[in-house]
Amino acid sequence: MSTEKLTLHYAPRSRASATRALLDELGAPHELNVLNIRAREQKSPAYLAINPLGKVPALSHGDAVLTESIAIALYLGDLFPAAGLTPMPGDPRRGAYLRWMVFYAASFEPALSDRMYGHVPPANESSYGTFDQVIEALADQLARAPYILGEDITVADIQWGASLQWALEFKAIPDRPVFRDYAARVTARPSFQRLFEDEARLDAEHEAAAA
């Protein structure tokens, strides 16, 4: 593992929250660059030099800069194999791990965004098929075991658990027991409880500063 410094560019209650919980789960030494999105700090020239889209999370590691939540999660999981959260090459679960990580970025996120904004692309032209097909595929997988790859939690569950909790809270996906129980199981972990407590503090501070 490289000894170069890891910096997570992060805003509370955003897609970066799952990445922060993952760093905790991995026991990864890191620094936080906390951005106040209410004050639009993510659109500052300094941050746009890191991520021109002005989105969080981003990760700096030495000279490397990563954007995109799934790319960051895959990178961190491989960087800290001793945490036991990543099926490494040679592990028979590796293929399914990569499948469900990429499914999140390539199918779930686009389908969720389209549904939330009322965009219904033709199924034969959509990269993911239909929203209902995505939801059924995910529900079927989660019904098989406590975690997405079986009995043991992985990096994939940190990402999916955080996202499903958010999607259920905002009624963006069907409120099914399989989703609700899974999200609760993942976010009950100490890493998430520490995250939620600190994010409540940061969120209040950012709201006051922006006002």
PDB file of C-alpha atoms in Angstrom, residues 8-132:
ATOM      1  CA  LEU A   8     -11.330  12.957   0.608  1.00  0.00           C
ATOM      2  CA  HIS A   9     -13.036  15.987  -0.872  1.00  0.00           C
ATOM      3  CA  TYR A  10     -16.367  15.740   0.819  1.00  0.00           C
ATOM      4  CA  ALA A  11     -19.641  17.424   1.713  1.00  0.00           C
ATOM      5  CA  PRO A  12     -22.015  16.138   4.395  1.00  0.00           C
ATOM      6  CA  ARG A  13     -25.218  14.387   3.352  1.00  0.00           C
ATOM      7  CA  SER A  14     -24.055  13.882  -0.204  1.00  0.00           C
ATOM      8  CA  ARG A  15     -22.761  11.005  -2.318  1.00  0.00           C
ATOM      9  CA  ALA A  16     -19.473  11.516  -0.496  1.00  0.00           C
ATOM     10  CA  SER A  17     -21.026  10.243   2.743  1.00  0.00           C
ATOM     11  CA  ALA A  18     -20.725   6.618   1.631  1.00  0.00           C
ATOM     12  CA  THR A  19     -17.074   7.186   0.750  1.00  0.00           C
ATOM     13  CA  ARG A  20     -16.385   8.639   4.182  1.00  0.00           C
ATOM     14  CA  ALA A  21     -18.023   5.624   5.848  1.00  0.00           C
ATOM     15  CA  LEU A  22     -15.954   3.336   3.627  1.00  0.00           C
ATOM     16  CA  LEU A  23     -12.696   5.003   4.665  1.00  0.00           C
ATOM     17  CA  ASP A  24     -13.711   4.390   8.290  1.00  0.00           C
ATOM     18  CA  GLU A  25     -14.537   0.738   7.563  1.00  0.00           C
ATOM     19  CA  LEU A  26     -11.186   0.240   5.843  1.00  0.00           C
ATOM     20  CA  GLY A  27      -9.260   1.871   8.678  1.00  0.00           C
ATOM     21  CA  ALA A  28      -7.695   4.140   6.061  1.00  0.00           C
ATOM     22  CA  PRO A  29      -5.731   7.136   7.387  1.00  0.00           C
ATOM     23  CA  HIS A  30      -6.997  10.200   5.547  1.00  0.00           C
ATOM     24  CA  GLU A  31      -7.744  13.879   5.668  1.00  0.00           C
ATOM     25  CA  LEU A  32     -11.048  15.539   4.871  1.00  0.00           C
ATOM     26  CA  ASN A  33     -11.443  18.583   2.693  1.00  0.00           C
ATOM     27  CA  VAL A  34     -14.931  19.562   3.840  1.00  0.00           C
ATOM     28  CA  LEU A  35     -16.893  21.647   1.342  1.00  0.00           C
ATOM     29  CA  ASN A  36     -19.963  23.692   2.195  1.00  0.00           C
ATOM     30  CA  ILE A  37     -22.265  23.051  -0.724  1.00  0.00           C
ATOM     31  CA  ARG A  38     -24.797  25.548   0.649  1.00  0.00           C
ATOM     32  CA  ALA A  39     -22.115  28.184   0.099  1.00  0.00           C
ATOM     33  CA  ARG A  40     -21.293  26.580  -3.290  1.00  0.00           C
ATOM     34  CA  GLU A  41     -17.702  25.855  -2.305  1.00  0.00           C
ATOM     35  CA  GLN A  42     -17.792  22.886  -4.676  1.00  0.00           C
ATOM     36  CA  LYS A  43     -17.960  25.415  -7.535  1.00  0.00           C
ATOM     37  CA  SER A  44     -14.891  27.357  -6.416  1.00  0.00           C
ATOM     38  CA  PRO A  45     -11.936  27.560  -8.841  1.00  0.00           C
ATOM     39  CA  ALA A  46      -9.796  25.604  -6.369  1.00  0.00           C
ATOM     40  CA  TYR A  47     -12.205  22.677  -6.302  1.00  0.00           C
ATOM     41  CA  LEU A  48     -13.038  22.803 -10.004  1.00  0.00           C
ATOM     42  CA  ALA A  49      -9.330  22.217 -10.608  1.00  0.00           C
ATOM     43  CA  ILE A  50      -9.836  18.877  -8.808  1.00  0.00           C
ATOM     44  CA  ASN A  51     -13.195  17.951 -10.323  1.00  0.00           C
ATOM     45  CA  PRO A  52     -14.313  20.150 -13.235  1.00  0.00           C
ATOM     46  CA  LEU A  53     -17.909  18.959 -12.726  1.00  0.00           C
ATOM     47  CA  GLY A  54     -17.963  20.459  -9.238  1.00  0.00           C
ATOM     48  CA  LYS A  55     -19.254  17.230  -7.687  1.00  0.00           C
ATOM     49  CA  VAL A  56     -18.294  15.259  -4.603  1.00  0.00           C
ATOM     50  CA  PRO A  57     -16.719  12.929  -3.740  1.00  0.00           C
ATOM     51  CA  ALA A  58     -13.245  13.251  -5.143  1.00  0.00           C
ATOM     52  CA  LEU A  59     -10.135  11.591  -3.795  1.00  0.00           C
ATOM     53  CA  SER A  60      -6.557  12.818  -3.935  1.00  0.00           C
ATOM     54  CA  HIS A  61      -3.807  10.251  -3.372  1.00  0.00           C
ATOM     55  CA  GLY A  62      -0.364  11.616  -4.051  1.00  0.00           C
ATOM     56  CA  ASP A  63      -0.443  12.726  -7.678  1.00  0.00           C
ATOM     57  CA  ALA A  64      -3.576  10.687  -8.429  1.00  0.00           C
ATOM     58  CA  VAL A  65      -6.993  12.334  -8.452  1.00  0.00           C
ATOM     59  CA  LEU A  66     -10.120  10.205  -8.666  1.00  0.00           C
ATOM     60  CA  THR A  67     -13.706  11.269  -9.167  1.00  0.00           C
ATOM     61  CA  GLU A  68     -16.847   9.107  -9.392  1.00  0.00           C
ATOM     62  CA  SER A  69     -18.023   7.266  -6.285  1.00  0.00           C
ATOM     63  CA  ILE A  70     -17.631   3.761  -7.663  1.00  0.00           C
ATOM     64  CA  ALA A  71     -14.149   4.367  -9.052  1.00  0.00           C
ATOM     65  CA  ILE A  72     -13.110   5.705  -5.648  1.00  0.00           C
ATOM     66  CA  ALA A  73     -14.675   2.772  -3.788  1.00  0.00           C
ATOM     67  CA  LEU A  74     -12.988   0.210  -6.040  1.00  0.00           C
ATOM     68  CA  TYR A  75      -9.654   1.997  -5.711  1.00  0.00           C
ATOM     69  CA  LEU A  76      -9.842   2.214  -1.921  1.00  0.00           C
ATOM     70  CA  GLY A  77     -10.966  -1.384  -1.513  1.00  0.00           C
ATOM     71  CA  ASP A  78      -7.992  -2.620  -3.510  1.00  0.00           C
ATOM     72  CA  LEU A  79      -5.659  -0.245  -1.669  1.00  0.00           C
ATOM     73  CA  PHE A  80      -6.586  -1.690   1.736  1.00  0.00           C
ATOM     74  CA  PRO A  81      -7.021  -5.448   1.204  1.00  0.00           C
ATOM     75  CA  ALA A  82      -6.168  -6.251   4.818  1.00  0.00           C
ATOM     76  CA  ALA A  83      -9.544  -4.847   5.878  1.00  0.00           C
ATOM     77  CA  GLY A  84     -11.126  -7.945   4.320  1.00  0.00           C
ATOM     78  CA  LEU A  85     -13.870  -5.987   2.546  1.00  0.00           C
ATOM     79  CA  THR A  86     -12.683  -6.548  -1.006  1.00  0.00           C
ATOM     80  CA  PRO A  87     -12.782  -9.770  -3.043  1.00  0.00           C
ATOM     81  CA  MET A  88      -9.343  -9.498  -4.610  1.00  0.00           C
ATOM     82  CA  PRO A  89      -8.287 -11.076  -7.928  1.00  0.00           C
ATOM     83  CA  GLY A  90      -8.418 -14.839  -7.508  1.00  0.00           C
ATOM     84  CA  ASP A  91     -11.364 -14.687  -5.113  1.00  0.00           C
ATOM     85  CA  PRO A  92     -14.342 -16.448  -6.763  1.00  0.00           C
ATOM     86  CA  ARG A  93     -16.551 -13.530  -5.690  1.00  0.00           C
ATOM     87  CA  ARG A  94     -14.493 -10.982  -7.623  1.00  0.00           C
ATOM     88  CA  GLY A  95     -16.618 -11.140 -10.766  1.00  0.00           C
ATOM     89  CA  ALA A  96     -19.884 -10.635  -8.915  1.00  0.00           C
ATOM     90  CA  TYR A  97     -18.291  -7.854  -6.873  1.00  0.00           C
ATOM     91  CA  LEU A  98     -17.301  -5.948 -10.001  1.00  0.00           C
ATOM     92  CA  ARG A  99     -20.668  -6.663 -11.574  1.00  0.00           C
ATOM     93  CA  TRP A 100     -22.681  -5.152  -8.730  1.00  0.00           C
ATOM     94  CA  MET A 101     -20.378  -2.198  -8.295  1.00  0.00           C
ATOM     95  CA  VAL A 102     -20.642  -1.293 -11.985  1.00  0.00           C
ATOM     96  CA  PHE A 103     -24.377  -2.090 -11.987  1.00  0.00           C
ATOM     97  CA  TYR A 104     -24.755   0.647  -9.390  1.00  0.00           C
ATOM     98  CA  ALA A 105     -23.068   3.269 -11.577  1.00  0.00           C
ATOM     99  CA  ALA A 106     -24.241   2.098 -15.001  1.00  0.00           C
ATOM    100  CA  SER A 107     -27.822   1.050 -14.247  1.00  0.00           C
ATOM    101  CA  PHE A 108     -29.110   1.998 -10.809  1.00  0.00           C
ATOM    102  CA  GLU A 109     -28.022   5.642 -10.689  1.00  0.00           C
ATOM    103  CA  PRO A 110     -29.225   6.493 -14.231  1.00  0.00           C
ATOM    104  CA  ALA A 111     -32.520   4.656 -13.681  1.00  0.00           C
ATOM    105  CA  LEU A 112     -33.063   6.421 -10.362  1.00  0.00           C
ATOM    106  CA  SER A 113     -32.323   9.851 -11.833  1.00  0.00           C
ATOM    107  CA  ASP A 114     -34.626   9.261 -14.769  1.00  0.00           C
ATOM    108  CA  ARG A 115     -37.435   8.155 -12.463  1.00  0.00           C
ATOM    109  CA  MET A 116     -37.006  11.118 -10.091  1.00  0.00           C
ATOM    110  CA  TYR A 117     -37.060  13.654 -12.931  1.00  0.00           C
ATOM    111  CA  GLY A 118     -39.847  12.024 -14.882  1.00  0.00           C
ATOM    112  CA  HIS A 119     -37.738  10.966 -17.832  1.00  0.00           C
ATOM    113  CA  VAL A 120     -38.755   7.646 -19.353  1.00  0.00           C
ATOM    114  CA  PRO A 121     -36.379   6.625 -22.151  1.00  0.00           C
ATOM    115  CA  PRO A 122     -37.466   3.903 -24.586  1.00  0.00           C
ATOM    116  CA  ALA A 123     -36.492   0.559 -23.080  1.00  0.00           C
ATOM    117  CA  ASN A 124     -34.781  -0.612 -26.257  1.00  0.00           C
ATOM    118  CA  GLU A 125     -32.609   2.535 -26.295  1.00  0.00           C
ATOM    119  CA  SER A 126     -31.868   2.822 -22.580  1.00  0.00           C
ATOM    120  CA  SER A 127     -28.528   1.585 -21.294  1.00  0.00           C
ATOM    121  CA  TYR A 128     -30.262  -0.032 -18.313  1.00  0.00           C
ATOM    122  CA  GLY A 129     -33.560  -1.238 -19.789  1.00  0.00           C
ATOM    123  CA  THR A 130     -36.311   0.025 -17.473  1.00  0.00           C
ATOM    124  CA  PHE A 131     -36.460   1.262 -13.902  1.00  0.00           C
ATOM    125  CA  ASP A 132     -38.611  -1.721 -12.926  1.00  0.00           C
TER     126      ASP A 132
END
